[in-house]
PDB file of C-alpha atoms in Angstrom:
ATOM      1  CA  GLN A   1      -0.242   0.116   0.128  1.00  0.00           C
ATOM      2  CA  THR A   2       1.497   3.348  -0.878  1.00  0.00           C
ATOM      3  CA  LEU A   3      -1.129   5.778   0.435  1.00  0.00           C
ATOM      4  CA  GLY A   4      -2.505   6.139   3.932  1.00  0.00           C
ATOM      5  CA  TRP A   5      -4.496   8.665   5.978  1.00  0.00           C
ATOM      6  CA  LEU A   6      -6.331   9.320   9.153  1.00  0.00           C
ATOM      7  CA  ALA A   7      -8.362  12.143  10.396  1.00  0.00           C
ATOM      8  CA  SER A   8      -9.949  12.802  13.719  1.00  0.00           C
ATOM      9  CA  VAL A   9     -12.167  15.767  15.145  1.00  0.00           C
ATOM     10  CA  ASN A  10     -12.533  16.370  19.207  1.00  0.00           C
ATOM     11  CA  GLY A  11     -14.452  18.653  21.109  1.00  0.00           C
ATOM     12  CA  ASN A  12     -14.560  19.461  24.670  1.00  0.00           C
ATOM     13  CA  ARG A  13     -17.075  21.615  27.645  1.00  0.00           C
ATOM     14  CA  SER A  14     -16.906  22.085  30.959  1.00  0.00           C
ATOM     15  CA  ASP A  15     -18.221  24.102  33.598  1.00  0.00           C
ATOM     16  CA  TYR A  16     -15.013  23.842  35.353  1.00  0.00           C
ATOM     17  CA  GLY A  17     -11.667  25.115  33.249  1.00  0.00           C
ATOM     18  CA  LEU A  18      -9.273  27.453  34.858  1.00  0.00           C
ATOM     19  CA  GLU A  19      -8.444  27.398  38.585  1.00  0.00           C
ATOM     20  CA  THR A  20     -10.413  29.517  40.745  1.00  0.00           C
ATOM     21  CA  PRO A  21      -9.302  32.386  42.926  1.00  0.00           C
ATOM     22  CA  GLY A  22     -11.860  31.236  45.601  1.00  0.00           C
ATOM     23  CA  PRO A  23     -13.638  28.630  46.623  1.00  0.00           C
ATOM     24  CA  ASP A  24     -16.677  29.348  44.711  1.00  0.00           C
ATOM     25  CA  VAL A  25     -17.099  28.505  40.845  1.00  0.00           C
ATOM     26  CA  VAL A  26     -17.904  31.492  38.859  1.00  0.00           C
ATOM     27  CA  HIS A  27     -17.740  32.294  35.582  1.00  0.00           C
ATOM     28  CA  ASP A  28     -15.400  29.088  34.531  1.00  0.00           C
ATOM     29  CA  ARG A  29     -16.863  27.285  31.591  1.00  0.00           C
ATOM     30  CA  VAL A  30     -14.497  26.396  28.764  1.00  0.00           C
ATOM     31  CA  TRP A  31     -15.366  24.809  25.271  1.00  0.00           C
ATOM     32  CA  GLY A  32     -13.251  23.468  22.408  1.00  0.00           C
ATOM     33  CA  LEU A  33     -13.084  22.187  19.312  1.00  0.00           C
ATOM     34  CA  GLY A  34     -10.109  20.579  17.305  1.00  0.00           C
ATOM     35  CA  GLY A  35      -8.930  18.579  13.936  1.00  0.00           C
ATOM     36  CA  PHE A  36      -5.991  16.316  13.308  1.00  0.00           C
ATOM     37  CA  GLY A  37      -5.342  14.966   9.654  1.00  0.00           C
ATOM     38  CA  SER A  38      -2.241  12.828   8.384  1.00  0.00           C
ATOM     39  CA  LEU A  39      -1.445  11.524   5.046  1.00  0.00           C
ATOM     40  CA  ILE A  40       1.085   9.218   4.392  1.00  0.00           C
ATOM     41  CA  TYR A  41       2.804   8.507   0.863  1.00  0.00           C
ATOM     42  CA  ASN A  42       5.486   5.904   0.048  1.00  0.00           C
ATOM     43  CA  SER A  43       6.426   6.844  -3.411  1.00  0.00           C
ATOM     44  CA  GLY A  44       9.154   3.892  -3.632  1.00  0.00           C
ATOM     45  CA  SER A  45      10.878   1.466  -1.013  1.00  0.00           C
ATOM     46  CA  ASN A  46      13.350   4.243   0.055  1.00  0.00           C
ATOM     47  CA  ASP A  47      10.994   7.393   0.165  1.00  0.00           C
ATOM     48  CA  GLN A  48       7.827   8.339   2.185  1.00  0.00           C
ATOM     49  CA  LEU A  49       6.391  11.677   2.395  1.00  0.00           C
ATOM     50  CA  ARG A  50       4.048  12.537   5.272  1.00  0.00           C
ATOM     51  CA  LEU A  51       1.812  15.617   5.793  1.00  0.00           C
ATOM     52  CA  THR A  52       0.399  16.100   9.140  1.00  0.00           C
ATOM     53  CA  ALA A  53      -1.854  19.222  10.221  1.00  0.00           C
ATOM     54  CA  SER A  54      -3.733  20.218  13.381  1.00  0.00           C
ATOM     55  CA  LEU A  55      -6.185  23.097  14.009  1.00  0.00           C
ATOM     56  CA  ARG A  56      -7.429  23.787  18.024  1.00  0.00           C
ATOM     57  CA  ARG A  57      -9.823  26.328  19.395  1.00  0.00           C
ATOM     58  CA  ASP A  58     -10.279  27.025  23.060  1.00  0.00           C
ATOM     59  CA  ASP A  59     -12.459  29.248  24.379  1.00  0.00           C
ATOM     60  CA  TYR A  60     -12.051  30.271  28.393  1.00  0.00           C
ATOM     61  CA  GLN A  61     -14.387  32.091  30.753  1.00  0.00           C
ATOM     62  CA  VAL A  62     -11.949  33.501  33.303  1.00  0.00           C
ATOM     63  CA  PRO A  63     -12.915  32.747  36.909  1.00  0.00           C
ATOM     64  CA  ASN A  64     -13.353  35.668  39.023  1.00  0.00           C
ATOM     65  CA  THR A  65     -14.943  36.650  42.794  1.00  0.00           C
ATOM     66  CA  ASP A  66     -16.267  39.995  41.258  1.00  0.00           C
ATOM     67  CA  GLY A  67     -18.731  39.080  38.728  1.00  0.00           C
ATOM     68  CA  LEU A  68     -16.711  39.962  35.794  1.00  0.00           C
ATOM     69  CA  GLY A  69     -16.967  38.423  32.103  1.00  0.00           C
ATOM     70  CA  ASP A  70     -13.172  38.146  31.221  1.00  0.00           C
ATOM     71  CA  VAL A  71     -12.570  35.989  28.245  1.00  0.00           C
ATOM     72  CA  GLU A  72      -9.448  34.185  26.939  1.00  0.00           C
ATOM     73  CA  ARG A  73      -9.915  33.014  23.015  1.00  0.00           C
ATOM     74  CA  GLU A  74      -6.906  30.548  21.365  1.00  0.00           C
ATOM     75  CA  ARG A  75      -6.709  29.548  18.485  1.00  0.00           C
ATOM     76  CA  ASP A  76      -3.728  27.380  16.823  1.00  0.00           C
ATOM     77  CA  ALA A  77      -2.770  26.086  13.468  1.00  0.00           C
ATOM     78  CA  VAL A  78      -0.031  23.449  12.629  1.00  0.00           C
ATOM     79  CA  ALA A  79       1.377  21.665   9.550  1.00  0.00           C
ATOM     80  CA  THR A  80       4.435  19.957   9.098  1.00  0.00           C
ATOM     81  CA  LEU A  81       6.073  18.033   6.030  1.00  0.00           C
ATOM     82  CA  ASN A  82       8.120  14.903   6.509  1.00  0.00           C
ATOM     83  CA  TRP A  83      10.333  13.362   3.796  1.00  0.00           C
ATOM     84  CA  SER A  84      12.536  10.564   4.311  1.00  0.00           C
ATOM     85  CA  HIS A  85      14.937   8.944   2.070  1.00  0.00           C
ATOM     86  CA  ARG A  86      16.925   5.926   2.802  1.00  0.00           C
ATOM     87  CA  LEU A  87      20.270   6.188   1.219  1.00  0.00           C
ATOM     88  CA  SER A  88      21.505   3.114   2.290  1.00  0.00           C
ATOM     89  CA  SER A  89      20.697   0.285   4.376  1.00  0.00           C
ATOM     90  CA  ARG A  90      22.885   2.393   7.127  1.00  0.00           C
ATOM     91  CA  LEU A  91      21.913   6.024   6.272  1.00  0.00           C
ATOM     92  CA  LEU A  92      18.813   7.743   6.381  1.00  0.00           C
ATOM     93  CA  LEU A  93      17.833  11.046   5.455  1.00  0.00           C
ATOM     94  CA  ALA A  94      15.142  13.045   7.045  1.00  0.00           C
ATOM     95  CA  VAL A  95      13.811  16.619   6.077  1.00  0.00           C
ATOM     96  CA  SER A  96      10.693  18.289   7.754  1.00  0.00           C
ATOM     97  CA  PRO A  97       9.624  22.061   7.063  1.00  0.00           C
ATOM     98  CA  PHE A  98       7.016  23.578   9.051  1.00  0.00           C
ATOM     99  CA  VAL A  99       4.647  26.156   9.800  1.00  0.00           C
ATOM    100  CA  HIS A 100       2.730  26.962  12.922  1.00  0.00           C
ATOM    101  CA  TYR A 101       0.264  29.940  13.793  1.00  0.00           C
ATOM    102  CA  ASN A 102      -0.900  30.711  17.137  1.00  0.00           C
ATOM    103  CA  ARG A 103      -3.156  33.386  18.689  1.00  0.00           C
ATOM    104  CA  ALA A 104      -4.212  34.202  22.413  1.00  0.00           C
ATOM    105  CA  ASN A 105      -6.725  36.975  22.635  1.00  0.00           C
ATOM    106  CA  TYR A 106      -7.411  37.966  26.491  1.00  0.00           C
ATOM    107  CA  ASP A 107     -10.587  40.663  26.207  1.00  0.00           C
ATOM    108  CA  GLY A 108     -11.142  42.086  29.956  1.00  0.00           C
ATOM    109  CA  ASP A 109     -14.818  43.062  30.799  1.00  0.00           C
ATOM    110  CA  PRO A 110     -15.271  46.627  29.777  1.00  0.00           C
ATOM    111  CA  THR A 111     -16.802  47.289  33.127  1.00  0.00           C
ATOM    112  CA  ALA A 112     -14.282  46.514  35.387  1.00  0.00           C
ATOM    113  CA  ASP A 113     -13.167  49.014  37.863  1.00  0.00           C
ATOM    114  CA  PRO A 114     -10.724  50.335  37.910  1.00  0.00           C
ATOM    115  CA  VAL A 115      -9.052  49.324  34.643  1.00  0.00           C
ATOM    116  CA  SER A 116     -10.298  46.902  31.794  1.00  0.00           C
ATOM    117  CA  ALA A 117      -7.308  45.205  29.932  1.00  0.00           C
ATOM    118  CA  VAL A 118      -6.971  43.878  26.678  1.00  0.00           C
ATOM    119  CA  GLN A 119      -4.610  41.766  25.365  1.00  0.00           C
ATOM    120  CA  HIS A 120      -3.767  40.273  21.993  1.00  0.00           C
ATOM    121  CA  LEU A 121      -1.007  38.082  20.650  1.00  0.00           C
ATOM    122  CA  ALA A 122      -0.495  36.337  17.623  1.00  0.00           C
ATOM    123  CA  SER A 123       2.955  34.571  16.620  1.00  0.00           C
ATOM    124  CA  LEU A 124       3.545  32.856  13.193  1.00  0.00           C
ATOM    125  CA  TYR A 125       6.761  30.252  13.165  1.00  0.00           C
ATOM    126  CA  ALA A 126       8.161  28.865   9.950  1.00  0.00           C
ATOM    127  CA  GLY A 127      11.041  26.768   9.747  1.00  0.00           C
ATOM    128  CA  GLY A 128      12.266  22.953   9.300  1.00  0.00           C
ATOM    129  CA  GLN A 129      14.786  20.389  10.578  1.00  0.00           C
ATOM    130  CA  ALA A 130      16.935  18.566   8.388  1.00  0.00           C
ATOM    131  CA  GLU A 131      18.655  15.085   9.946  1.00  0.00           C
ATOM    132  CA  LEU A 132      21.047  12.203   8.709  1.00  0.00           C
ATOM    133  CA  GLY A 133      20.770   9.359  10.775  1.00  0.00           C
ATOM    134  CA  TYR A 134      23.535   6.055  10.778  1.00  0.00           C
ATOM    135  CA  THR A 135      22.692   2.843  12.414  1.00  0.00           C
ATOM    136  CA  ASP A 136      24.637  -0.262  12.908  1.00  0.00           C
ATOM    137  CA  ARG A 137      24.678  -3.374  15.184  1.00  0.00           C
ATOM    138  CA  THR A 138      26.251  -1.202  18.174  1.00  0.00           C
ATOM    139  CA  LEU A 139      25.792   2.275  16.785  1.00  0.00           C
ATOM    140  CA  ASN A 140      23.238   4.800  16.311  1.00  0.00           C
ATOM    141  CA  ALA A 141      24.312   8.283  15.484  1.00  0.00           C
ATOM    142  CA  SER A 142      22.753  11.196  13.989  1.00  0.00           C
ATOM    143  CA  LEU A 143      23.693  14.947  12.772  1.00  0.00           C
ATOM    144  CA  GLY A 144      21.344  17.600  12.024  1.00  0.00           C
ATOM    145  CA  LEU A 145      20.267  21.210  11.630  1.00  0.00           C
ATOM    146  CA  TYR A 146      16.862  22.752  12.861  1.00  0.00           C
ATOM    147  CA  GLY A 147      15.971  26.391  12.782  1.00  0.00           C
ATOM    148  CA  PHE A 148      12.960  28.898  12.382  1.00  0.00           C
ATOM    149  CA  ALA A 149      12.164  32.212  11.892  1.00  0.00           C
ATOM    150  CA  GLN A 150       9.557  33.817  14.224  1.00  0.00           C
ATOM    151  CA  HIS A 151       7.052  36.986  13.877  1.00  0.00           C
ATOM    152  CA  ASP A 152       4.887  38.240  16.566  1.00  0.00           C
ATOM    153  CA  ASP A 153       2.078  40.957  16.521  1.00  0.00           C
ATOM    154  CA  GLU A 154       0.891  42.096  20.320  1.00  0.00           C
ATOM    155  CA  PHE A 155      -1.618  44.411  21.293  1.00  0.00           C
ATOM    156  CA  ILE A 156      -2.273  46.006  24.870  1.00  0.00           C
ATOM    157  CA  HIS A 157      -5.306  48.256  25.564  1.00  0.00           C
ATOM    158  CA  LEU A 158      -6.040  49.540  29.028  1.00  0.00           C
ATOM    159  CA  THR A 159      -8.932  51.896  29.848  1.00  0.00           C
ATOM    160  CA  ASP A 160      -9.833  53.382  33.018  1.00  0.00           C
ATOM    161  CA  THR A 161     -13.525  52.575  33.177  1.00  0.00           C
ATOM    162  CA  GLY A 162     -13.906  55.668  36.186  1.00  0.00           C
ATOM    163  CA  SER A 163     -12.256  58.596  33.724  1.00  0.00           C
ATOM    164  CA  GLY A 164     -12.691  56.786  30.386  1.00  0.00           C
ATOM    165  CA  SER A 165      -8.895  57.383  29.706  1.00  0.00           C
ATOM    166  CA  GLN A 166      -7.389  55.226  27.310  1.00  0.00           C
ATOM    167  CA  VAL A 167      -3.518  53.543  26.717  1.00  0.00           C
ATOM    168  CA  GLN A 168      -2.900  51.303  23.700  1.00  0.00           C
ATOM    169  CA  GLN A 169      -0.066  49.844  22.114  1.00  0.00           C
ATOM    170  CA  SER A 170       0.909  47.733  19.197  1.00  0.00           C
ATOM    171  CA  GLN A 171       4.438  45.890  19.451  1.00  0.00           C
ATOM    172  CA  PRO A 172       5.865  43.821  16.301  1.00  0.00           C
ATOM    173  CA  GLY A 173       8.629  41.314  16.838  1.00  0.00           C
ATOM    174  CA  ASN A 174      10.746  39.425  14.907  1.00  0.00           C
ATOM    175  CA  GLY A 175      13.237  36.841  15.298  1.00  0.00           C
ATOM    176  CA  GLY A 176      14.693  33.211  14.724  1.00  0.00           C
ATOM    177  CA  LEU A 177      16.741  30.593  15.967  1.00  0.00           C
ATOM    178  CA  VAL A 178      19.290  28.189  14.491  1.00  0.00           C
ATOM    179  CA  ALA A 179      20.552  25.283  16.108  1.00  0.00           C
ATOM    180  CA  LEU A 180      23.168  22.466  14.726  1.00  0.00           C
ATOM    181  CA  PHE A 181      22.992  19.280  16.658  1.00  0.00           C
ATOM    182  CA  SER A 182      24.767  15.539  16.976  1.00  0.00           C
ATOM    183  CA  GLY A 183      24.183  12.836  19.327  1.00  0.00           C
ATOM    184  CA  GLY A 184      24.844   9.050  19.506  1.00  0.00           C
ATOM    185  CA  GLN A 185      24.159   5.966  21.449  1.00  0.00           C
ATOM    186  CA  TRP A 186      26.644   3.518  21.622  1.00  0.00           C
ATOM    187  CA  ARG A 187      26.748   0.071  22.896  1.00  0.00           C
ATOM    188  CA  PRO A 188      30.208  -1.852  22.952  1.00  0.00           C
ATOM    189  CA  TYR A 189      28.772  -4.639  24.876  1.00  0.00           C
ATOM    190  CA  GLU A 190      25.435  -5.730  25.587  1.00  0.00           C
ATOM    191  CA  TRP A 191      25.434  -4.640  29.220  1.00  0.00           C
ATOM    192  CA  VAL A 192      26.417  -1.252  28.676  1.00  0.00           C
ATOM    193  CA  THR A 193      25.103   2.137  26.639  1.00  0.00           C
ATOM    194  CA  LEU A 194      26.899   4.945  26.172  1.00  0.00           C
ATOM    195  CA  THR A 195      24.704   7.973  25.206  1.00  0.00           C
ATOM    196  CA  ALA A 196      26.213  11.470  24.335  1.00  0.00           C
ATOM    197  CA  GLY A 197      25.391  14.758  22.274  1.00  0.00           C
ATOM    198  CA  LEU A 198      26.270  18.345  21.484  1.00  0.00           C
ATOM    199  CA  ARG A 199      23.944  21.052  20.415  1.00  0.00           C
ATOM    200  CA  TYR A 200      24.891  24.617  19.025  1.00  0.00           C
ATOM    201  CA  THR A 201      22.219  27.305  19.523  1.00  0.00           C
ATOM    202  CA  HIS A 202      21.980  30.732  17.954  1.00  0.00           C
ATOM    203  CA  PHE A 203      18.781  32.933  18.759  1.00  0.00           C
ATOM    204  CA  SER A 204      18.701  36.381  17.431  1.00  0.00           C
ATOM    205  CA  GLY A 205      15.850  38.869  18.617  1.00  0.00           C
ATOM    206  CA  ALA A 206      15.556  41.566  21.379  1.00  0.00           C
ATOM    207  CA  VAL A 207      18.643  39.863  22.132  1.00  0.00           C
ATOM    208  CA  VAL A 208      21.437  38.144  20.284  1.00  0.00           C
ATOM    209  CA  GLU A 209      22.305  34.553  22.411  1.00  0.00           C
ATOM    210  CA  ASN A 210      24.658  31.983  21.900  1.00  0.00           C
ATOM    211  CA  ALA A 211      24.917  28.536  23.895  1.00  0.00           C
ATOM    212  CA  THR A 212      26.720  25.109  23.384  1.00  0.00           C
ATOM    213  CA  ASP A 213      25.037  22.259  25.599  1.00  0.00           C
ATOM    214  CA  PRO A 214      26.440  18.524  26.013  1.00  0.00           C
ATOM    215  CA  ARG A 215      24.741  15.719  26.984  1.00  0.00           C
ATOM    216  CA  VAL A 216      26.332  12.266  28.311  1.00  0.00           C
ATOM    217  CA  ALA A 217      24.350   9.401  29.976  1.00  0.00           C
ATOM    218  CA  LEU A 218      25.551   5.650  30.601  1.00  0.00           C
ATOM    219  CA  ALA A 219      23.748   3.060  31.575  1.00  0.00           C
ATOM    220  CA  ILE A 220      25.125  -0.626  33.036  1.00  0.00           C
ATOM    221  CA  ARG A 221      23.073  -3.464  33.364  1.00  0.00           C
ATOM    222  CA  VAL A 222      23.784  -6.013  35.914  1.00  0.00           C
ATOM    223  CA  PRO A 223      22.623  -9.323  34.436  1.00  0.00           C
ATOM    224  CA  LYS A 224      22.442 -11.397  37.623  1.00  0.00           C
ATOM    225  CA  LEU A 225      20.669  -8.946  39.774  1.00  0.00           C
ATOM    226  CA  ARG A 226      18.486  -7.488  36.824  1.00  0.00           C
ATOM    227  CA  TRP A 227      19.332  -3.967  37.866  1.00  0.00           C
ATOM    228  CA  THR A 228      20.300  -0.985  35.579  1.00  0.00           C
ATOM    229  CA  LEU A 229      22.372   1.736  36.941  1.00  0.00           C
ATOM    230  CA  ARG A 230      22.116   4.924  35.192  1.00  0.00           C
ATOM    231  CA  GLY A 231      23.630   8.118  35.178  1.00  0.00           C
ATOM    232  CA  TYR A 232      23.235  11.592  33.087  1.00  0.00           C
ATOM    233  CA  TYR A 233      24.557  15.187  32.692  1.00  0.00           C
ATOM    234  CA  GLY A 234      23.133  17.402  30.672  1.00  0.00           C
ATOM    235  CA  ARG A 235      22.742  21.442  29.657  1.00  0.00           C
ATOM    236  CA  TYR A 236      19.762  23.007  28.203  1.00  0.00           C
ATOM    237  CA  TYR A 237      19.183  26.197  26.285  1.00  0.00           C
ATOM    238  CA  GLN A 238      15.763  27.985  26.690  1.00  0.00           C
ATOM    239  CA  ALA A 239      15.230  30.546  24.074  1.00  0.00           C
ATOM    240  CA  PRO A 240      13.734  33.794  25.487  1.00  0.00           C
ATOM    241  CA  PRO A 241      10.404  35.434  24.177  1.00  0.00           C
ATOM    242  CA  LEU A 242      10.461  37.932  21.564  1.00  0.00           C
ATOM    243  CA  SER A 243       9.042  40.348  24.102  1.00  0.00           C
ATOM    244  CA  THR A 244       8.713  40.636  27.930  1.00  0.00           C
ATOM    245  CA  VAL A 245       8.168  43.008  30.442  1.00  0.00           C
ATOM    246  CA  SER A 246      11.637  44.716  32.402  1.00  0.00           C
TER     247      SER A 246
END
């Protein structure tokens, strides 16, 4: 079979959504709807194309103790195309471009006292990953490149409900991340497994950062006792958001 597909739809509704600030459950309804699809096509014994996509919407009432009608509306859409090509019995190349859109809108009750707040944030990501993998009887190794560009649009609006004065600001943001990584797992003996990896990351946005993160792990299996001793050390880099409050 050269073609296969899967599709699903899901929904939810509850009167108990976000955690409440007090013992009484007031204005706490949540409802959502989502869909997922996957399409797989094998063009030959060495090539496979896979397209996956998902859509999601969620609406939340924000619980409070003052009877306000604040709401949070979130939307999310992502699509990924994966191409896998077997170069030989031991080498596999995988290339995966993707695009991701996310929007989170907080709309405060216009009658809130003393301030009614509105915050809308939309983010668009586009990027991909390419990875070359090697496998034999004792070694699994990979070398890859990952990156994406990001664009944010943020809007904030504050209203003094007593005086009617308003303040608003729109703040676009652009940034990107590129990472080069390698790693592998080596089993010189049946009872020893050594795992190691290295990742270099470059981030550019409101700030520019570079990070190099190593990871290493060792697992030793004691046959007669059926115990496995494990040790691990790793460092991770978390890229900052494009905008933040200072």
